[in-house]
Short mmCIF file of C-alpha atoms in Angstrom, two decimals:
data_model
loop_
_atom_site.label_atom_id
_atom_site.label_comp_id
_atom_site.label_asym_id
_atom_site.label_seq_id
_atom_site.Cartn_x
_atom_site.Cartn_y
_atom_site.Cartn_z
CA UNK U 794 -23.96 293.45 78.72
CA UNK U 795 -22.32 290.74 76.92
CA UNK U 796 -22.96 288.81 79.12
CA UNK U 797 -26.81 289.45 79.52
CA UNK U 798 -26.74 288.90 75.57
CA UNK U 799 -25.36 285.40 76.18
CA UNK U 800 -27.76 284.65 78.51
CA UNK U 801 -30.46 285.52 77.24
CA UNK U 802 -29.22 282.82 73.94
CA UNK U 803 -28.36 280.15 76.52
CA UNK U 804 -32.25 281.06 77.61
CA UNK U 805 -33.53 280.91 74.32
CA UNK U 806 -32.21 277.89 72.30
CA UNK U 807 -33.75 275.76 75.97
CA UNK U 808 -36.96 276.66 75.16
CA UNK U 809 -36.85 276.10 71.19
CA UNK U 810 -34.19 272.76 71.55
CA UNK U 811 -36.44 270.79 74.41
CA UNK U 812 -39.40 270.79 72.95
CA UNK U 813 -37.54 269.71 69.41
CA UNK U 814 -35.31 267.11 71.54
CA UNK U 815 -38.78 266.06 73.13
CA UNK U 816 -40.72 265.65 69.21
CA UNK U 817 -37.13 263.61 68.35
CA UNK U 818 -37.38 261.23 70.76
CA UNK U 819 -41.15 260.67 70.62
CA UNK U 820 -40.76 260.02 66.91
CA UNK U 821 -38.18 257.74 66.72
CA UNK U 822 -40.18 255.43 69.44
CA UNK U 823 -39.95 253.81 72.59
CA UNK U 824 -36.16 251.55 71.68
CA UNK U 825 -34.43 254.80 71.48
CA UNK U 826 -35.67 255.27 75.25
CA UNK U 827 -36.20 251.72 76.59
CA UNK U 828 -34.75 249.03 74.95
CA UNK U 829 -31.69 250.70 73.74
CA UNK U 830 -29.81 248.65 71.13
CA UNK U 831 -26.16 249.50 70.39
CA UNK U 832 -27.06 251.88 67.48
CA UNK U 833 -29.77 253.79 69.57
CA UNK U 834 -27.67 254.02 72.95
CA UNK U 835 -24.98 255.99 70.56
CA UNK U 836 -27.73 258.14 68.75
CA UNK U 837 -28.76 259.15 72.72
CA UNK U 838 -24.87 259.74 73.32
CA UNK U 839 -24.77 261.67 69.96
CA UNK U 840 -28.11 263.79 70.85
CA UNK U 841 -26.81 264.94 74.34
CA UNK U 842 -23.38 265.66 73.39
CA UNK U 843 -25.20 268.09 70.36
CA UNK U 844 -27.28 269.96 72.76
CA UNK U 845 -25.09 270.41 75.53
CA UNK U 846 -22.56 271.88 73.25
CA UNK U 847 -25.45 274.09 72.12
CA UNK U 848 -26.99 274.37 75.15
CA UNK U 849 -23.73 275.61 77.26
CA UNK U 850 -21.78 277.98 74.69
CA UNK U 851 -24.13 280.27 73.13
CA UNK U 852 -21.01 280.75 70.28
CA UNK U 853 -22.10 277.80 69.28
CA UNK U 854 -24.22 278.70 66.04
CA UNK U 855 -27.86 277.35 66.45
CA UNK U 856 -29.46 276.67 63.69
CA UNK U 857 -26.99 273.91 62.53
CA UNK U 858 -27.67 272.29 65.51
CA UNK U 859 -31.43 272.32 64.66
CA UNK U 860 -30.29 270.26 61.52
CA UNK U 861 -28.09 267.90 62.71
CA UNK U 862 -30.93 267.01 65.66
CA UNK U 863 -33.21 266.63 62.75
CA UNK U 864 -30.44 264.41 60.73
CA UNK U 865 -29.26 262.45 63.41
CA UNK U 866 -33.53 261.23 63.71
CA UNK U 867 -33.72 260.84 60.23
CA UNK U 868 -30.57 259.00 60.30
CA UNK U 869 -31.94 257.00 63.42
CA UNK U 870 -35.36 256.17 61.50
CA UNK U 871 -33.15 254.85 57.98
CA UNK U 872 -31.32 252.50 59.97
CA UNK U 873 -34.05 250.78 61.59
CA UNK U 874 -35.81 250.34 58.59
CA UNK U 875 -32.70 249.03 56.66
CA UNK U 876 -32.53 246.55 60.14
CA UNK U 877 -35.62 245.16 59.43
CA UNK U 878 -34.70 244.30 56.10
CA UNK U 879 -32.04 243.05 56.04
CA UNK U 880 -31.06 240.54 59.05
CA UNK U 881 -27.29 240.38 58.58
CA UNK U 882 -27.51 244.11 58.94
CA UNK U 883 -29.25 243.59 62.15
CA UNK U 884 -27.08 241.43 63.61
CA UNK U 885 -24.07 243.56 62.75
CA UNK U 886 -26.16 246.40 64.09
CA UNK U 887 -27.11 245.42 67.23
CA UNK U 888 -25.86 241.89 69.88
CA UNK U 889 -27.35 238.71 69.95
CA UNK U 890 -28.85 237.01 72.53
CA UNK U 891 -26.20 235.11 74.68
CA UNK U 892 -27.29 231.50 76.61
CA UNK U 893 -26.04 231.57 79.52
CA UNK U 894 -28.15 228.79 81.66
CA UNK U 895 -29.26 226.00 79.75
CA UNK U 896 -31.06 222.54 81.92
CA UNK U 897 -30.04 223.68 85.51
CA UNK U 898 -26.33 224.09 84.14
CA UNK U 899 -24.27 227.50 83.87
CA UNK U 900 -23.11 228.31 80.22
CA UNK U 901 -19.63 229.67 81.23
CA UNK U 902 -18.02 230.18 78.42
CA UNK U 903 -20.74 231.76 76.84
CA UNK U 904 -21.13 234.12 80.49
CA UNK U 905 -17.05 234.91 80.25
CA UNK U 906 -16.95 236.16 76.69
CA UNK U 907 -20.11 238.83 78.05
CA UNK U 908 -18.15 239.58 81.07
CA UNK U 909 -20.79 238.76 82.90
CA UNK U 910 -20.62 236.57 86.72
CA UNK U 911 -22.21 234.14 88.52
CA UNK U 912 -23.53 236.68 90.65
CA UNK U 913 -25.05 238.79 88.09
CA UNK U 914 -26.63 235.97 86.59
CA UNK U 915 -28.18 235.02 90.37
CA UNK U 916 -29.39 238.50 91.15
CA UNK U 917 -31.30 238.60 87.55
CA UNK U 918 -33.07 235.20 88.84
CA UNK U 919 -34.39 236.51 92.02
CA UNK U 920 -35.27 239.63 89.78
CA UNK U 921 -37.80 237.10 87.83
CA UNK U 922 -38.41 235.35 91.02
CA UNK U 923 -36.14 232.21 89.94
CA UNK U 924 -34.55 231.02 93.14
CA UNK U 925 -33.14 227.74 92.16
CA UNK U 926 -31.33 227.01 89.55
CA UNK U 927 -32.57 223.76 88.59
CA UNK U 928 -35.91 225.29 87.77
CA UNK U 929 -34.78 226.70 84.81
CA UNK U 930 -35.01 225.11 81.19
CA UNK U 931 -32.72 227.38 79.18
CA UNK U 932 -31.58 231.63 80.41
CA UNK U 933 -30.51 234.09 77.68
CA UNK U 934 -28.94 237.24 78.15
CA UNK U 935 -31.17 240.21 75.11
CA UNK U 936 -29.06 242.55 73.19
CA UNK U 937 -30.48 245.25 75.20
CA UNK U 938 -28.84 243.31 78.97
CA UNK U 939 -31.44 241.87 79.84
CA UNK U 940 -32.42 238.68 81.35
CA UNK U 941 -34.94 236.54 80.12
CA UNK U 942 -35.76 232.76 81.29
CA UNK U 943 -37.95 229.49 80.34
CA UNK U 944 -38.68 227.42 82.88
CA UNK U 945 -39.34 224.21 82.89
CA UNK U 946 -42.77 223.04 82.66
CA UNK U 947 -43.09 221.60 85.53
CA UNK U 948 -41.84 224.87 87.28
CA UNK U 949 -44.02 227.08 85.07
CA UNK U 950 -46.98 229.56 86.97
CA UNK U 951 -50.35 228.10 87.26
CA UNK U 952 -52.58 229.34 84.87
CA UNK U 953 -55.64 230.16 86.42
CA UNK U 954 -58.07 227.90 84.53
CA UNK U 955 -55.11 225.17 85.56
CA UNK U 956 -55.87 225.91 89.36
CA UNK U 957 -57.21 222.45 90.87
CA UNK U 958 -55.30 222.78 94.18
CA UNK U 959 -53.35 224.58 96.50
CA UNK U 960 -50.55 226.16 94.43
CA UNK U 961 -46.67 224.23 96.08
CA UNK U 962 -44.94 226.32 98.10
CA UNK U 963 -41.78 228.48 96.39
CA UNK U 964 -38.80 227.69 97.56
CA UNK U 965 -34.65 228.56 98.01
CA UNK U 966 -31.90 227.58 97.18
CA UNK U 967 -28.39 228.93 98.81
CA UNK U 968 -25.25 228.90 97.10
CA UNK U 969 -22.25 227.16 98.77
CA UNK U 970 -19.66 226.39 95.93
CA UNK U 971 -19.36 229.78 93.93
CA UNK U 972 -15.96 228.97 91.38
CA UNK U 973 -14.83 226.59 93.11
CA UNK U 974 -14.68 227.95 96.41
CA UNK U 975 -16.78 226.74 99.22
CA UNK U 976 -19.03 229.16 101.32
CA UNK U 977 -18.16 228.74 104.55
CA UNK U 978 -20.40 231.16 105.78
CA UNK U 979 -23.72 229.93 103.62
CA UNK U 980 -22.84 225.86 105.41
CA UNK U 981 -22.67 227.53 108.93
CA UNK U 982 -26.24 229.77 108.47
CA UNK U 983 -27.97 225.60 107.00
CA UNK U 984 -26.04 224.22 109.81
CA UNK U 985 -24.51 222.46 107.30
CA UNK U 986 -20.79 220.90 107.56
CA UNK U 987 -18.05 221.73 104.91
CA UNK U 988 -17.61 217.26 105.43
CA UNK U 989 -21.58 217.01 104.74
CA UNK U 990 -21.05 218.63 101.11
CA UNK U 991 -17.97 217.44 100.33
CA UNK U 992 -19.89 213.52 101.14
CA UNK U 993 -22.35 215.08 99.14
CA UNK U 994 -20.23 215.72 96.06
CA UNK U 995 -18.82 212.26 96.50
CA UNK U 996 -22.56 210.52 95.77
CA UNK U 997 -22.50 212.43 92.44
CA UNK U 998 -18.19 211.44 91.70
CA UNK U 999 -17.28 215.54 92.27
CA UNK U 1000 -13.91 214.60 93.92
CA UNK U 1001 -12.69 218.32 93.97
CA UNK U 1002 -15.15 221.21 94.82
CA UNK U 1003 -12.73 223.46 92.89
CA UNK U 1004 -14.03 221.49 89.72
CA UNK U 1005 -17.67 222.70 90.46
CA UNK U 1006 -18.46 226.15 89.06
CA UNK U 1007 -21.37 226.53 91.38
CA UNK U 1008 -23.30 224.75 94.11
CA UNK U 1009 -26.37 225.65 95.99
CA UNK U 1010 -28.77 223.78 98.65
CA UNK U 1011 -31.94 224.00 98.99
CA UNK U 1012 -34.68 224.15 102.21
CA UNK U 1013 -35.03 220.88 101.83
CA UNK U 1014 -30.67 220.01 101.75
CA UNK U 1015 -30.93 218.95 98.68
CA UNK U 1016 -27.90 219.90 96.22
CA UNK U 1017 -27.76 220.96 92.68
CA UNK U 1018 -24.84 220.85 90.90
CA UNK U 1019 -23.57 222.80 88.31
CA UNK U 1020 -19.89 221.91 87.04
CA UNK U 1021 -17.00 224.17 85.63
CA UNK U 1022 -16.46 221.78 82.56
CA UNK U 1023 -19.39 219.10 82.03
CA UNK U 1024 -18.04 215.68 80.30
CA UNK U 1025 -20.40 216.46 77.71
CA UNK U 1026 -21.64 220.00 76.75
CA UNK U 1027 -25.57 220.43 75.51
CA UNK U 1028 -26.81 221.17 72.01
CA UNK U 1029 -27.68 224.64 72.51
CA UNK U 1030 -31.18 226.30 70.56
CA UNK U 1031 -31.48 228.47 68.06
CA UNK U 1032 -32.78 231.37 68.47
CA UNK U 1033 -33.17 233.90 65.89
#
């Protein structure tokens, strides 16, 4: 009999708590289910813990759970309002955008600081239909972990009103050096040799491949290089 009563409690809680949770999520807004900044992510985790404990354990009192859910939603709204009113609070409670590429060069220190690898960035670039590093004016990792890319002006997609001739063909590049390591299989696939690569590097006054953080070859066998330690750090744009 006790088992049946516990089961009925669980069923009743599911029926009552899920509509409440849906209402609360819609009340908190799209940010709670879409972009997921840090504080909103913690709110979602907390809501999941509260609801999970309430549904799974019939001994937990149901009404305090309802109160807790409502208070969490109100707190999230209050913090969101406070972040809008006070920029310093917003910076403390969320990540700032991080520059990872500038003028076709990886910003290595920033990548290490946020634990993003070359492969991570390249994959995200491909997701934006960007296949050549040198086409990138700058790229940012946003607070939600997404990559925002600004292409060089001559590489921006053409608008309908700008099209006066055939749209240029999209090109792709193949990594041949990653973090100082020569990718022999990539060279072999392109029909190139390590000797060819070293000669190309010498033409750019690079004697040691280990000085190269990233290098890639396009379909015209043109080499693009991002050094591990550029002689001069670029002046970075300021983002708010």
